[in-house]
Short mmCIF file of C-alpha atoms and ligand atoms in Angstrom, two decimals:
data_model
loop_
_atom_site.label_atom_id
_atom_site.label_comp_id
_atom_site.label_asym_id
_atom_site.label_seq_id
_atom_site.Cartn_x
_atom_site.Cartn_y
_atom_site.Cartn_z
CA MET P 23 3.21 37.99 32.06
CA VAL P 24 4.69 35.24 34.21
CA LEU P 25 8.05 36.63 35.29
CA ASN P 26 9.20 34.06 37.75
CA GLN P 27 8.55 30.76 35.98
CA LEU P 28 11.32 28.76 37.67
CA GLY P 29 10.79 30.25 41.10
CA ILE P 30 13.98 32.29 40.79
CA GLY P 31 13.70 35.98 41.60
CA ILE P 32 15.94 39.02 41.38
CA ALA P 33 17.40 41.07 44.21
CA ILE P 34 19.27 44.33 43.70
CA THR P 35 21.79 44.15 46.51
CA GLY P 36 24.33 46.88 45.88
CA SER P 37 24.94 50.12 44.03
CA GLY P 38 27.92 52.31 43.25
CA SER P 39 28.76 55.33 41.16
CA ALA P 40 31.68 57.46 40.04
CA THR P 41 32.13 60.67 38.09
CA PRO P 42 35.23 62.45 36.76
CA GLU P 43 36.62 65.17 39.05
CA VAL P 44 36.59 68.06 36.56
CA THR P 45 33.37 70.09 36.60
CA LEU P 46 32.01 72.70 34.21
CA ASP P 47 29.33 75.07 35.51
CA ASN P 48 26.81 77.17 33.61
CA ARG P 49 28.84 80.34 34.10
CA GLN P 50 31.84 78.72 32.39
CA LEU P 51 29.60 77.49 29.57
CA SER P 52 28.32 81.02 29.03
CA GLN P 53 31.91 82.04 28.30
CA MET P 54 32.01 79.46 25.50
CA VAL P 55 28.63 79.85 23.77
CA GLU P 56 25.81 82.41 23.81
CA THR P 57 23.86 81.18 26.81
CA SER P 58 23.32 82.04 30.45
CA ASP P 59 23.03 80.32 33.81
CA GLU P 60 19.45 81.59 33.94
CA TRP P 61 18.49 80.01 30.56
CA ILE P 62 20.08 76.65 31.35
CA THR P 63 18.71 76.49 34.90
CA THR P 64 15.13 77.42 34.03
CA ARG P 65 14.94 75.26 30.87
CA THR P 66 16.74 72.20 32.23
CA GLY P 67 17.54 72.43 35.96
CA ILE P 68 21.21 71.68 35.21
CA ARG P 69 23.82 73.77 37.04
CA GLU P 70 27.05 71.85 36.46
CA ARG P 71 28.34 68.65 34.89
CA HIS P 72 31.40 66.42 35.39
CA LEU P 73 33.67 65.91 32.39
CA SER P 74 36.30 63.30 31.67
CA ASP P 75 39.67 64.66 30.52
CA THR P 76 41.86 63.02 27.88
CA GLU P 77 43.55 60.90 30.56
CA GLY P 78 40.18 59.65 31.80
CA SER P 79 38.45 56.62 30.38
CA LEU P 80 35.06 55.00 30.49
CA LYS P 81 36.80 51.96 31.93
CA ALA P 82 38.20 53.95 34.89
CA ILE P 83 34.89 55.43 36.09
CA ALA P 84 32.93 52.26 35.32
CA THR P 85 35.42 50.14 37.29
CA LYS P 86 35.21 52.51 40.27
CA ALA P 87 31.40 52.43 40.25
CA ALA P 88 31.47 48.62 39.97
CA GLU P 89 33.89 48.23 42.89
CA ARG P 90 31.60 50.33 45.08
CA ALA P 91 28.56 48.28 44.10
CA LEU P 92 30.42 45.03 44.81
CA ALA P 93 31.49 46.32 48.23
CA MET P 94 27.89 47.28 49.13
CA ALA P 95 26.60 43.87 48.02
CA GLY P 96 29.41 42.16 49.92
CA ILE P 97 30.54 39.96 47.06
CA ALA P 98 33.94 39.56 45.43
CA PRO P 99 34.68 40.17 41.72
CA LYS P 100 35.43 36.47 41.26
CA ASP P 101 31.85 35.67 42.36
CA LEU P 102 30.44 37.48 39.30
CA ASP P 103 28.97 35.33 36.54
CA LEU P 104 28.06 38.13 34.13
CA ILE P 105 28.92 41.77 33.49
CA VAL P 106 26.63 43.87 31.29
CA LEU P 107 27.91 47.31 30.38
CA ALA P 108 25.25 49.67 29.06
CA THR P 109 27.04 52.37 27.11
CA SER P 110 27.01 54.29 23.85
CA THR P 111 30.52 55.60 24.34
CA PRO P 112 32.89 52.65 24.81
CA ASP P 113 36.64 53.23 24.91
CA ASP P 114 36.82 50.55 22.22
CA LEU P 115 34.08 50.11 19.60
CA PHE P 116 34.52 46.34 19.90
CA GLY P 117 33.27 46.74 23.46
CA SER P 118 34.60 47.86 26.82
CA ALA P 119 32.92 45.37 29.15
CA SER P 120 35.74 42.84 28.95
CA GLN P 121 38.32 45.52 29.83
CA ILE P 122 36.28 46.29 32.94
CA GLN P 123 36.07 42.57 33.69
CA ALA P 124 39.87 42.43 33.54
CA SER P 125 40.42 45.54 35.67
CA LEU P 126 38.02 44.20 38.32
CA GLY P 127 39.65 40.77 38.27
CA ALA P 128 36.25 39.16 37.63
CA SER P 129 37.87 36.10 36.15
CA GLN P 130 34.74 33.91 36.05
CA ALA P 131 32.43 36.48 34.45
CA VAL P 132 31.42 36.76 30.84
CA ALA P 133 31.14 40.41 29.83
CA PHE P 134 29.49 42.29 26.99
CA ASP P 135 28.31 45.76 26.00
CA LEU P 136 24.71 46.72 25.39
CA THR P 137 23.73 49.88 23.54
CA ALA P 138 20.41 51.63 24.05
CA ALA P 139 21.54 55.22 24.70
CA CYS P 140 19.79 56.79 27.70
CA SER P 141 17.53 53.73 28.05
CA GLY P 142 20.61 51.49 28.38
CA PHE P 143 20.39 50.96 32.13
CA VAL P 144 16.72 49.87 32.07
CA PHE P 145 17.29 47.68 29.00
CA GLY P 146 20.37 46.24 30.73
CA LEU P 147 18.44 45.55 33.93
CA VAL P 148 15.83 43.56 32.04
CA THR P 149 18.44 41.75 29.91
CA ALA P 150 20.57 40.80 32.92
CA SER P 151 17.54 39.61 34.87
CA GLN P 152 16.68 37.08 32.12
CA PHE P 153 19.94 35.22 32.78
CA ILE P 154 19.08 35.05 36.47
CA ARG P 155 15.46 34.00 35.99
CA THR P 156 16.46 31.14 33.72
CA GLY P 157 18.81 29.85 36.39
CA VAL P 158 21.93 30.36 34.26
CA TYR P 159 23.67 32.98 36.41
CA GLN P 160 23.43 34.00 40.08
CA ASN P 161 25.51 37.16 40.42
CA VAL P 162 25.41 39.88 37.78
CA LEU P 163 27.09 43.27 37.61
CA LEU P 164 25.17 45.83 35.55
CA ILE P 165 26.94 49.07 34.74
CA GLY P 166 25.53 52.16 33.03
CA ALA P 167 28.36 54.44 31.96
CA ASP P 168 28.86 57.12 29.35
CA VAL P 169 31.41 59.74 28.36
CA LEU P 170 29.20 61.74 26.02
CA SER P 171 31.53 64.76 26.29
CA ARG P 172 33.67 63.01 23.66
CA TRP P 173 30.88 63.45 21.12
CA VAL P 174 29.43 66.84 22.05
CA ASP P 175 29.78 69.78 19.65
CA TRP P 176 31.01 72.36 22.14
CA SER P 177 29.97 75.18 19.79
CA ASP P 178 26.32 74.02 19.67
CA ARG P 179 24.52 75.72 22.56
CA SER P 180 21.38 73.64 22.06
CA THR P 181 23.17 70.41 23.05
CA CYS P 182 26.45 71.25 24.83
CA VAL P 183 24.68 72.57 27.93
CA LEU P 184 22.89 69.26 28.52
CA PHE P 185 25.42 66.45 28.85
CA GLY P 186 27.90 65.20 31.43
CA ASP P 187 29.99 62.07 32.08
CA GLY P 188 29.54 59.41 34.73
CA ALA P 189 29.07 55.78 35.71
CA GLY P 190 26.69 53.88 37.95
CA ALA P 191 26.45 50.19 38.74
CA VAL P 192 24.23 47.69 40.52
CA ILE P 193 24.59 44.08 41.60
CA LEU P 194 21.72 41.74 40.73
CA GLN P 195 21.50 38.44 42.58
CA ALA P 196 19.31 35.37 42.40
CA GLN P 197 16.95 34.82 45.32
CA GLU P 198 13.58 33.23 45.93
CA GLN P 199 11.59 36.42 46.34
CA ASP P 200 11.30 38.41 43.13
CA ASN P 201 12.01 42.10 43.58
CA LEU P 202 11.90 42.92 39.87
CA LEU P 203 8.16 43.35 39.77
CA GLY P 204 7.54 44.18 36.13
CA PHE P 205 8.85 45.99 33.07
CA GLU P 206 7.99 47.32 29.63
CA LEU P 207 10.49 48.15 26.88
CA ARG P 208 9.83 50.02 23.63
CA SER P 209 11.62 51.36 20.58
CA ASP P 210 10.69 53.33 17.48
CA GLY P 211 13.33 53.61 14.78
CA ASN P 212 11.08 55.84 12.71
CA GLN P 213 12.04 58.67 15.04
CA ASN P 214 15.77 57.88 14.93
CA SER P 215 16.67 61.22 13.35
CA CYS P 216 15.48 63.12 16.47
CA LEU P 217 18.65 62.19 18.31
CA GLN P 218 21.77 60.82 16.69
CA LEU P 219 25.46 60.17 17.11
CA GLU P 220 25.94 59.15 13.53
CA TYR P 221 28.83 57.57 11.66
CA LYS P 222 30.33 59.92 9.10
CA ALA P 223 32.14 58.15 6.29
CA GLN P 224 34.75 59.56 3.99
CA LYS P 225 35.16 57.70 0.74
CA GLN P 226 38.45 55.97 0.27
CA GLU P 227 39.27 54.06 -2.90
CA ILE P 228 41.51 51.28 -1.62
CA VAL P 229 41.96 49.71 -5.06
CA LYS P 230 40.46 50.79 -8.38
CA GLY P 231 36.71 50.25 -8.22
CA VAL P 232 36.60 49.38 -4.51
CA VAL P 233 35.50 52.32 -2.39
CA VAL P 234 35.13 51.92 1.36
CA GLY P 235 34.01 54.34 4.02
CA GLN P 236 36.53 55.50 6.59
CA GLY P 237 35.87 58.06 9.22
CA THR P 238 34.54 58.94 12.56
CA TYR P 239 31.27 59.99 14.16
CA ARG P 240 29.40 63.26 13.79
CA PRO P 241 28.78 65.10 17.07
CA ILE P 242 25.49 64.54 18.90
CA ALA P 243 22.60 66.10 17.00
CA MET P 244 19.21 66.49 18.64
CA ASN P 245 15.82 67.97 17.93
CA GLY P 246 15.26 68.98 21.54
CA LYS P 247 11.62 69.94 21.11
CA GLU P 248 10.71 66.60 19.50
CA VAL P 249 12.60 64.59 22.14
CA TYR P 250 10.92 66.61 24.87
CA ARG P 251 7.47 65.97 23.41
CA PHE P 252 8.24 62.27 22.98
CA ALA P 253 9.49 61.92 26.57
CA VAL P 254 6.55 63.68 28.19
CA GLN P 255 4.06 61.57 26.23
CA LYS P 256 5.71 58.14 26.14
CA VAL P 257 7.39 57.89 29.54
CA PRO P 258 4.20 58.09 31.65
CA GLU P 259 2.58 55.52 29.31
CA VAL P 260 5.42 53.03 29.64
CA ILE P 261 5.56 53.44 33.43
CA GLU P 262 1.80 52.87 33.65
CA LYS P 263 2.21 49.68 31.59
CA ALA P 264 5.06 48.44 33.79
CA LEU P 265 3.06 49.27 36.95
CA PHE P 266 0.09 47.36 35.55
CA ARG P 267 2.31 44.32 34.86
CA SER P 268 3.68 44.64 38.41
CA ASN P 269 0.21 44.82 39.91
CA ILE P 270 1.24 48.05 41.64
CA THR P 271 -0.57 51.37 41.61
CA ALA P 272 1.14 54.73 41.17
CA GLU P 273 0.22 55.53 44.82
CA GLU P 274 2.27 52.54 45.97
CA VAL P 275 5.42 53.86 44.30
CA ASP P 276 7.93 55.14 46.87
CA TRP P 277 10.39 56.68 44.39
CA LEU P 278 10.16 57.81 40.78
CA LEU P 279 13.60 57.33 39.24
CA LEU P 280 13.71 58.76 35.73
CA HIS P 281 16.55 59.25 33.30
CA GLN P 282 17.98 62.57 34.43
CA ALA P 283 17.62 64.59 31.22
CA ASN P 284 15.68 67.67 32.19
CA GLN P 285 13.92 68.73 35.40
CA ARG P 286 10.90 69.87 33.40
CA ILE P 287 10.52 66.34 31.96
CA LEU P 288 10.80 64.84 35.48
CA ASP P 289 8.13 67.24 36.78
CA ALA P 290 5.79 66.69 33.82
CA VAL P 291 6.01 62.87 34.06
CA ALA P 292 5.41 62.94 37.83
CA GLN P 293 2.42 65.22 37.35
CA ARG P 294 0.92 62.93 34.67
CA LEU P 295 1.24 59.98 37.06
CA SER P 296 0.00 62.00 40.06
CA ILE P 297 3.21 61.19 41.92
CA SER P 298 4.19 63.95 44.36
CA GLY P 299 7.40 65.92 43.93
CA GLU P 300 8.98 64.55 47.15
CA LYS P 301 9.03 61.10 45.56
CA VAL P 302 10.95 62.24 42.47
CA LEU P 303 14.68 61.53 42.64
CA SER P 304 16.68 64.26 40.96
CA ASN P 305 20.40 64.98 40.91
CA LEU P 306 20.72 66.39 37.40
CA ALA P 307 21.60 69.85 38.76
CA HIS P 308 25.08 68.48 39.51
CA TYR P 309 25.63 66.02 36.68
CA GLY P 310 23.51 66.97 33.64
CA ASN P 311 22.39 64.18 31.36
CA THR P 312 24.86 61.30 31.82
CA SER P 313 22.96 58.96 29.46
CA ALA P 314 23.11 55.30 30.57
CA ALA P 315 24.72 56.35 33.87
CA SER P 316 22.02 58.73 35.03
CA ILE P 317 19.59 56.25 36.61
CA PRO P 318 22.14 54.19 38.60
CA LEU P 319 23.96 57.40 39.59
CA ALA P 320 20.77 58.90 41.05
CA LEU P 321 19.85 55.53 42.60
CA ASP P 322 23.24 55.17 44.28
CA GLU P 323 23.16 58.70 45.70
CA ALA P 324 19.67 58.20 47.11
CA VAL P 325 20.65 54.84 48.66
CA ARG P 326 23.81 56.27 50.25
CA GLU P 327 21.91 59.33 51.53
CA GLY P 328 19.53 56.91 53.26
CA LYS P 329 16.53 58.10 51.23
CA ILE P 330 15.80 54.72 49.64
CA GLN P 331 15.15 52.01 52.21
CA PRO P 332 15.14 48.22 51.69
CA GLY P 333 11.80 46.98 50.36
CA GLU P 334 10.73 50.34 48.92
CA VAL P 335 9.20 50.36 45.45
CA ILE P 336 11.08 52.22 42.73
CA ALA P 337 9.55 53.04 39.35
CA ALA P 338 12.49 53.59 36.99
CA ALA P 339 12.25 54.75 33.40
CA GLY P 340 14.80 55.53 30.71
CA PHE P 341 14.29 57.24 27.38
CA GLY P 342 16.49 58.48 24.61
CA ALA P 343 18.12 57.85 21.27
CA GLY P 344 16.86 55.09 19.05
CA LEU P 345 14.33 56.19 19.94
CA THR P 346 14.11 53.83 22.90
CA TRP P 347 12.23 53.96 26.17
CA GLY P 348 11.37 51.60 28.95
CA SER P 349 10.39 51.19 32.56
CA ALA P 350 11.25 48.69 35.28
CA ILE P 351 9.51 48.49 38.66
CA PHE P 352 11.57 47.00 41.46
CA ARG P 353 11.97 46.81 45.22
CA TRP P 354 15.35 47.90 46.55
CA GLY P 355 17.42 45.27 48.36
CA LYS P 356 16.77 41.63 49.24
N1 ACO U 27 21.09 79.15 25.71
C1 ACO U 27 20.30 80.14 25.29
N2 ACO U 27 19.38 79.98 24.33
C2 ACO U 27 19.27 78.76 23.78
C3 ACO U 27 20.08 77.66 24.17
C4 ACO U 27 21.01 77.89 25.18
N3 ACO U 27 21.83 76.94 25.64
N4 ACO U 27 19.73 76.59 23.45
C5 ACO U 27 18.74 76.97 22.63
N5 ACO U 27 18.47 78.30 22.83
C6 ACO U 27 17.46 79.12 22.17
C7 ACO U 27 17.02 78.56 20.86
O1 ACO U 27 17.89 78.97 19.81
C8 ACO U 27 15.64 79.17 20.72
O2 ACO U 27 15.77 80.50 20.27
P1 ACO U 27 14.72 81.10 19.21
O3 ACO U 27 13.39 81.06 19.94
O4 ACO U 27 15.25 82.45 18.98
O5 ACO U 27 14.76 80.18 18.04
C9 ACO U 27 15.15 79.25 22.16
O6 ACO U 27 16.30 79.15 22.98
C10 ACO U 27 14.20 78.12 22.52
O7 ACO U 27 14.77 76.89 22.08
P2 ACO U 27 14.03 75.52 22.25
O8 ACO U 27 14.83 74.44 21.61
O9 ACO U 27 12.62 75.73 21.82
O10 ACO U 27 14.08 75.37 23.82
P3 ACO U 27 13.31 74.35 24.72
O11 ACO U 27 12.48 75.07 25.69
O12 ACO U 27 12.66 73.29 23.90
O13 ACO U 27 14.50 73.68 25.54
C11 ACO U 27 15.86 71.69 25.58
C12 ACO U 27 15.54 73.02 24.87
C13 ACO U 27 16.34 72.01 26.98
C14 ACO U 27 16.95 70.97 24.81
C15 ACO U 27 14.57 70.84 25.65
O14 ACO U 27 13.98 70.79 24.38
C16 ACO U 27 14.84 69.43 26.12
O15 ACO U 27 15.18 69.20 27.26
N6 ACO U 27 14.64 68.42 25.27
C17 ACO U 27 14.79 67.04 25.64
C18 ACO U 27 16.21 66.59 25.62
C19 ACO U 27 16.31 65.18 26.22
O16 ACO U 27 15.59 64.86 27.12
N7 ACO U 27 17.15 64.32 25.75
C20 ACO U 27 17.12 62.98 26.38
C21 ACO U 27 17.69 62.01 25.62
S1 ACO U 27 19.39 62.16 25.57
C22 ACO U 27 20.07 60.70 24.90
O17 ACO U 27 19.42 59.74 24.61
C23 ACO U 27 21.55 60.71 24.64
#
C-alpha cells in the first residue's frame, strides 16, 4: 500500500480531552442495580465513570477537548480546514460537528460527523488523513466524543456498569515526513445484533393509508460475551495487519492504545501480540467505556503525563458496534 503518493505526510501535533464533572462510582451503582464493586472491578477494571447531566452537551465537552488540542498544536481555530467529529451520540441527529465549528470560531473549516461507534476515532483518523494526503487540506481537527449515558438502560446491570461520557481530540497537520505509518479498517454487519442502539418506531397514521414511523431509540443492547470474543480474536489480527503495512514489528511498538472497553480485553490483546503490560495505556478505571472518546482521551492523558514522547510508535485500535474494528499505527508528534 503506497500511503504517501504525493509526498505529503501526516503529523499528529496536539491532543486534548474533557469529561463532565459528575462521577458515578461502583459503590453508587450497586445501590441502583444488583452488582458490586468487586464484580465490576474484576470483570472490567472500571471503578468510576463521568456522566453528563441534562445541562451538559456533547458540544460543550467536544469544544473543550478541541480547544486544548489546538493550544497544544499552537494553531488557531481559523487555521483549521476540516473538522471531523466521530460520535454516535450527537446533540442533533443532523450532526453536531458544525455546532462545534461555530463554538470554536473555526470559520474556514468544513465540518461533518462520522459514525463508527467505538471505532469512530480510528476510522476518523484514517478518513481525515486522506484529505491531507491528497493535498486538499493542511490542518484538521479530529474529535472523538460520546455521551452514551443518554442511551444506557440504567436498570440493566449487564450494560449500565460499562459506559461513561467524554471527549478527546487531536490535530492532524500536513508535513513531509509521514507519521501515520499504516492502518487497517474492517466491518461486519452480519454481527450487528451483538451491539445496538436501535431506532424504535411507533406507527402513526398521518392520513388514511399512510403510516409513518415516529419514535426514539431503544437503550443500548449488547451481547457482552459475543463482543468480548469478537474483540479478543479480531483486534490482535487487525493490529498485526496494520503493523505489517507499516513495516513495523510488535517489538518496535512503544505504546498499545486500545479502545478502553475492558481491562481483560486490553490484557488479552497485549498477550496475543506479546506486548508487555508496561506498554499498554489504560485509564478505563476512571472513565469506563467512553466509545469514540476513549482512545484520544487515553492518548491525551499519556501525552500530558509525559509518558508518550515525540517520535514514539503507537499502535491504536478501536472496536465496537457495527460491528466495526480497525487499527492505525502512528508516531506521536512531528
Ligand atoms: N454485576 C453482577 N453480576 C452481573 C453483572 C453485574 N453488573 N452483569 C452481569 N452479571 C452476571 C450475569 O447475569 C451472569 O450471571 P449468571 O451466570 O447467573 O447468568 C454473570 O454475571 C456472568 O455474566 P457474563 O455476561 O458471562 O459476564 P462476563 O464475564 O462475560 O462479563 C462483560 C461481562 C464485562 C460485559 C464482558 O462480556 C465484556 O466486557 N464484553 C465486551 C464489552 C465491550 O467490549 N464492548 C465494546 C464495544 S462498546 C461500543 O461499541 C459502544
